[in-house]
Tab-separated table of C-alpha atoms in Angstrom:
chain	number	residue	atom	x	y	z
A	277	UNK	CA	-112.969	-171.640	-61.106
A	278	UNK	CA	-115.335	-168.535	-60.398
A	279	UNK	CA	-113.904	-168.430	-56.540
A	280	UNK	CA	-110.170	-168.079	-58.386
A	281	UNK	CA	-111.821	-165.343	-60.907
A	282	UNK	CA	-113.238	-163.611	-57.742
A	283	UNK	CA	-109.796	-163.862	-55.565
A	284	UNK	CA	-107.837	-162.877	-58.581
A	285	UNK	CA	-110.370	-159.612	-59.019
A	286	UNK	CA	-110.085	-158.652	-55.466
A	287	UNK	CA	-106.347	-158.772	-55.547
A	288	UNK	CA	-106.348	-157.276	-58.524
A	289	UNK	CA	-108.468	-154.378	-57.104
A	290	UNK	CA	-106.433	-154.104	-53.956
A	291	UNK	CA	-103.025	-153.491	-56.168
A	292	UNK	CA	-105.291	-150.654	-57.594
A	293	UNK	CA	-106.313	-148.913	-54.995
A	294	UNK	CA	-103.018	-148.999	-53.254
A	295	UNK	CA	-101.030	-147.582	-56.305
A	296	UNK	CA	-103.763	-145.063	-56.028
A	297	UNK	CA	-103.042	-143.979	-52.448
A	298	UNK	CA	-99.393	-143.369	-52.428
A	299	UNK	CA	-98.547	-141.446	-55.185
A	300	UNK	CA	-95.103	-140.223	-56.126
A	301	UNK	CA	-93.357	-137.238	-53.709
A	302	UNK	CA	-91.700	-134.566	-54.365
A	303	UNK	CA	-89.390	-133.334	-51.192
A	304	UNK	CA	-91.595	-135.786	-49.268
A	305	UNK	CA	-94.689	-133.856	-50.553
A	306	UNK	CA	-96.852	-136.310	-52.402
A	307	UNK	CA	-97.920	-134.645	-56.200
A	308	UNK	CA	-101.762	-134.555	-55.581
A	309	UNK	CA	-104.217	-132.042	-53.998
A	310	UNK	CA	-104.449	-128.636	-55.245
A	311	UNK	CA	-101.853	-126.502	-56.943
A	312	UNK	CA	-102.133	-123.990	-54.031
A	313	UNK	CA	-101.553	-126.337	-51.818
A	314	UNK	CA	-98.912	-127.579	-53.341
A	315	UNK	CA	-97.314	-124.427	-53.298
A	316	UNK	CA	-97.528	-123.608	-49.930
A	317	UNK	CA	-95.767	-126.802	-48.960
A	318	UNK	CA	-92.940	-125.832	-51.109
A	319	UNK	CA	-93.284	-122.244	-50.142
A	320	UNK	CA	-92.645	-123.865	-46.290
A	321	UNK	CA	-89.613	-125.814	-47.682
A	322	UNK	CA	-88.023	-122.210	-48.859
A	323	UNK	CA	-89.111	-122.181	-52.326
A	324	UNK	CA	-90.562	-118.487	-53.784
A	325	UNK	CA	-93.611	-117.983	-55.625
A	326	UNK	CA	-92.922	-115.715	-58.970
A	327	UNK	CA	-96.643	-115.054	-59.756
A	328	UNK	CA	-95.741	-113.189	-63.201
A	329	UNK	CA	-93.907	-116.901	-64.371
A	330	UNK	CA	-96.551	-118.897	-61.936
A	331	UNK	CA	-93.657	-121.576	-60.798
A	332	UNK	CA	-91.756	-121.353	-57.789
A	333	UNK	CA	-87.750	-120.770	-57.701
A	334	UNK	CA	-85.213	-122.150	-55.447
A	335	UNK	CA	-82.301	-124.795	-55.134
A	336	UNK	CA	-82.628	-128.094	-55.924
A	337	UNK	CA	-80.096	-130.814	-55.915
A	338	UNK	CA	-77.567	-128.550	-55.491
A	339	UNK	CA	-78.836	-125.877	-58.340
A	340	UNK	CA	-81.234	-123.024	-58.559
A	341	UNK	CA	-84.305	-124.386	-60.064
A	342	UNK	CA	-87.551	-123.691	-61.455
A	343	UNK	CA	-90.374	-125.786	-60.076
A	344	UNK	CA	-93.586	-125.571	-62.120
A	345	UNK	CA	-96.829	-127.213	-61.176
A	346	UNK	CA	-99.311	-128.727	-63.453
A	347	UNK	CA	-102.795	-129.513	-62.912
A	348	UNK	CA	-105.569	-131.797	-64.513
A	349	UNK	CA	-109.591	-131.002	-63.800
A	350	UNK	CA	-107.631	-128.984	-60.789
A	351	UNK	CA	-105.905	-131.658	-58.968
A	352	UNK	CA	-101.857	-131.645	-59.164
A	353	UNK	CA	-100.549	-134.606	-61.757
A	354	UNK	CA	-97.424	-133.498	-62.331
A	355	UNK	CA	-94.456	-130.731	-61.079
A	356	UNK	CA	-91.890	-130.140	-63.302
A	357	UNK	CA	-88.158	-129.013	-61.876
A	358	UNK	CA	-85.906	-127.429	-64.704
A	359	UNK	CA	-82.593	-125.329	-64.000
A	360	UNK	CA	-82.681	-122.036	-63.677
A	361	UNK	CA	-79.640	-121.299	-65.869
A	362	UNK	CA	-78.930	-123.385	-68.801
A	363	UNK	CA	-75.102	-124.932	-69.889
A	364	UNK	CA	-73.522	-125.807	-73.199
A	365	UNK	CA	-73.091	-129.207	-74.470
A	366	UNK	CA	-70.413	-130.589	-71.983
A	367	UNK	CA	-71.735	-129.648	-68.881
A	368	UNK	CA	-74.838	-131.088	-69.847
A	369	UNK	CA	-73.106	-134.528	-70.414
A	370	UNK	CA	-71.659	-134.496	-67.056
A	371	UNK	CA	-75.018	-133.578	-65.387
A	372	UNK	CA	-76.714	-135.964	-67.150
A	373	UNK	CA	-74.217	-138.657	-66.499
A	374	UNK	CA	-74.094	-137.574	-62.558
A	375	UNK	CA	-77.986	-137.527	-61.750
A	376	UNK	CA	-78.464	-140.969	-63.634
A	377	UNK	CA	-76.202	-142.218	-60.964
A	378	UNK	CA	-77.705	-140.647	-58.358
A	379	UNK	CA	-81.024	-141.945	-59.497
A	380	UNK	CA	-79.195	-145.531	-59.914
A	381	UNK	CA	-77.780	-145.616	-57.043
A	382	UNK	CA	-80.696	-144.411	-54.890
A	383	UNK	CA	-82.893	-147.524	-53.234
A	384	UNK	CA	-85.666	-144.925	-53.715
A	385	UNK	CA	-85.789	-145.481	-57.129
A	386	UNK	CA	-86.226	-148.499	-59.816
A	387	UNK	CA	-85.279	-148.134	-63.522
A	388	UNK	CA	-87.724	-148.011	-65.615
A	389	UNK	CA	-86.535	-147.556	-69.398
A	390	UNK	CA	-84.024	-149.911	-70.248
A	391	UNK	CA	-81.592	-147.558	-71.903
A	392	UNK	CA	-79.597	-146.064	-68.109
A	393	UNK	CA	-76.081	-145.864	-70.451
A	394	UNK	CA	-74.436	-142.327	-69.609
A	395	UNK	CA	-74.031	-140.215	-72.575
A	396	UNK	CA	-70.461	-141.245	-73.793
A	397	UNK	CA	-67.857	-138.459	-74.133
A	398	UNK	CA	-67.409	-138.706	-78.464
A	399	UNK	CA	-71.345	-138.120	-78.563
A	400	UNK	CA	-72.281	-134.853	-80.353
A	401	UNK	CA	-75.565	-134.378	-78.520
A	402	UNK	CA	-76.502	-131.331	-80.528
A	403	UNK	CA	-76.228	-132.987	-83.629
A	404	UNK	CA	-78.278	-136.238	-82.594
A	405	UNK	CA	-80.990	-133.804	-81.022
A	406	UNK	CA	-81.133	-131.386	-84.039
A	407	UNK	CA	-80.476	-133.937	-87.477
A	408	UNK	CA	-81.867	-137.111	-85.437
A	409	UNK	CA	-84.432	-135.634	-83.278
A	410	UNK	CA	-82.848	-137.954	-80.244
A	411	UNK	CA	-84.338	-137.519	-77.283
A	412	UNK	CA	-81.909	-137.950	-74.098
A	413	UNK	CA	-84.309	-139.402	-71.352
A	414	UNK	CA	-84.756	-141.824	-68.589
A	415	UNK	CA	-87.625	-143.002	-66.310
A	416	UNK	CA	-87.547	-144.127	-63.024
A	417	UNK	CA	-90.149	-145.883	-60.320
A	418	UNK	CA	-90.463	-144.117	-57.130
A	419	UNK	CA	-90.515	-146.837	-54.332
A	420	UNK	CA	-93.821	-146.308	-52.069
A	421	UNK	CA	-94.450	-146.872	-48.067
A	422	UNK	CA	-95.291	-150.239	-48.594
A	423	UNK	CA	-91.818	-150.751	-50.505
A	424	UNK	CA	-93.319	-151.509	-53.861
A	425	UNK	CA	-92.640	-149.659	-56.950
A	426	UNK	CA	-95.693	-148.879	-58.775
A	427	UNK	CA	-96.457	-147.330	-62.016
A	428	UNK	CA	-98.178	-144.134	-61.065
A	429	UNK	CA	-95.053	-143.568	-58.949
A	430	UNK	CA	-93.017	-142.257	-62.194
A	431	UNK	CA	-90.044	-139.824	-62.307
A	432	UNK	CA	-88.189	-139.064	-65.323
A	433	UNK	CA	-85.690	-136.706	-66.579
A	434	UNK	CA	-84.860	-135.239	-70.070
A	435	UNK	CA	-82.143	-132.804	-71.213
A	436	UNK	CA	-83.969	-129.864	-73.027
A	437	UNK	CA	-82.428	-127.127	-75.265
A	438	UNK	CA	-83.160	-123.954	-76.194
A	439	UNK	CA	-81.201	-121.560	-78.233
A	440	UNK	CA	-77.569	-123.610	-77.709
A	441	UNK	CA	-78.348	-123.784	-73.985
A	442	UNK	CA	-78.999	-126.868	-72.096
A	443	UNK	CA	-80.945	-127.678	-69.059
A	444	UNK	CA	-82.181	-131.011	-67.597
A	445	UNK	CA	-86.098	-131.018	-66.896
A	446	UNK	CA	-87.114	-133.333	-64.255
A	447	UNK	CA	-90.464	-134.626	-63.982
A	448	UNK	CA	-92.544	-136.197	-60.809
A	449	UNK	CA	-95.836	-137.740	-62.117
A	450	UNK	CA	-98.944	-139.118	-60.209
A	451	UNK	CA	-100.691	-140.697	-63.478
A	452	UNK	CA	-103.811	-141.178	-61.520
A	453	UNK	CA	-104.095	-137.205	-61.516
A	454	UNK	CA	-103.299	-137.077	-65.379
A	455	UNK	CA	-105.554	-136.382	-68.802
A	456	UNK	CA	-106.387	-140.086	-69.487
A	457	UNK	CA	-108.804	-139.477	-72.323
A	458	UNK	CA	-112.089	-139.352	-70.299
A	459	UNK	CA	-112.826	-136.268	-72.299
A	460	UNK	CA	-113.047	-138.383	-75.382
């Protein structure tokens, strides 16, 4: 019994410390180091620094974005991509509807929340966001080197709105590098 406890720890360990060294990427840039670092890297893949907003511009996915980078006790835990320009209610359906498929159909990626419906046509998104404070969002697993999806490897994606404009905020987390509570 105590060499199955022992075998059972080890593994146990070695899941750990693997989901610890690959966490999720960004343009093949894992989210971890510093946030000048991190900026450089996407400074190299054509992005531009706006220091007076402090988050870099440029396109992604086929739209001009804003990439912001967030840091816990100075290490990078998450960046944040949101569009540049925002849309009204129907073209946020439809680009909505088209990156969940791109994220469903991408081997890269494993669903994580169990709601991946697209937003139907008849659905009044302003209303459910406003009267029902719905939240449109969906997480995914990023698949590591080893070809395992693991937990710190999160990306998810929400539709935000801010006076009648839409955008869709995309977010790349390394939960190892996040606020979990050791300030308590």
């Amino acid at each position: 019994m105590r060499k199955q406890i022992i075998l059972f720890i080890a593994v146990l360990m070695s899941t750990c410390m693997m989901a610890q060294v690959t966490p999720t990427k960004f343009l093949g840039i894992p989210v971890d180091g510093t946030k000048q670092a991190m900026i450089q890297k996407l400074q190299a893949k054509g992005f531009k620094y706006n220091s007076s907003l402090d988050c870099l511009r440029g396109d992604f996915n086929g739209r001009e974005s804003d990439i912001v980078i967030v840091t816990n006790r100075n290490k990078v835990w998450r960046v944040m991509v949101i569009d540049k320009d925002g849309c009204s209610e129907g073209q946020i359906r439809i680009r909505y509807n088209r990156l969940l498929d791109q994220f469903l159909n991408n081997a890269k990626y494993r669903a994580l929340s169990y709601d991946t419906d697209p937003l139907p046509e008849d659905e009044d998104i302003s209303y459910e966001m406003t009267v029902h404070a719905k939240e449109y969002q969906v997480a995914f697993l990023q698949k590591a080197p080893d070809g395992e999806f693991y937990e710190n490897n999160m990306i998810w994606f929400t539709i935000s709105e801010y006076l009648g404009e839409y955008r869709i905020a995309i977010y790349y987390d390394n939960i190892n590098n996040g606020d979990n509570g050791e300030d308590l």
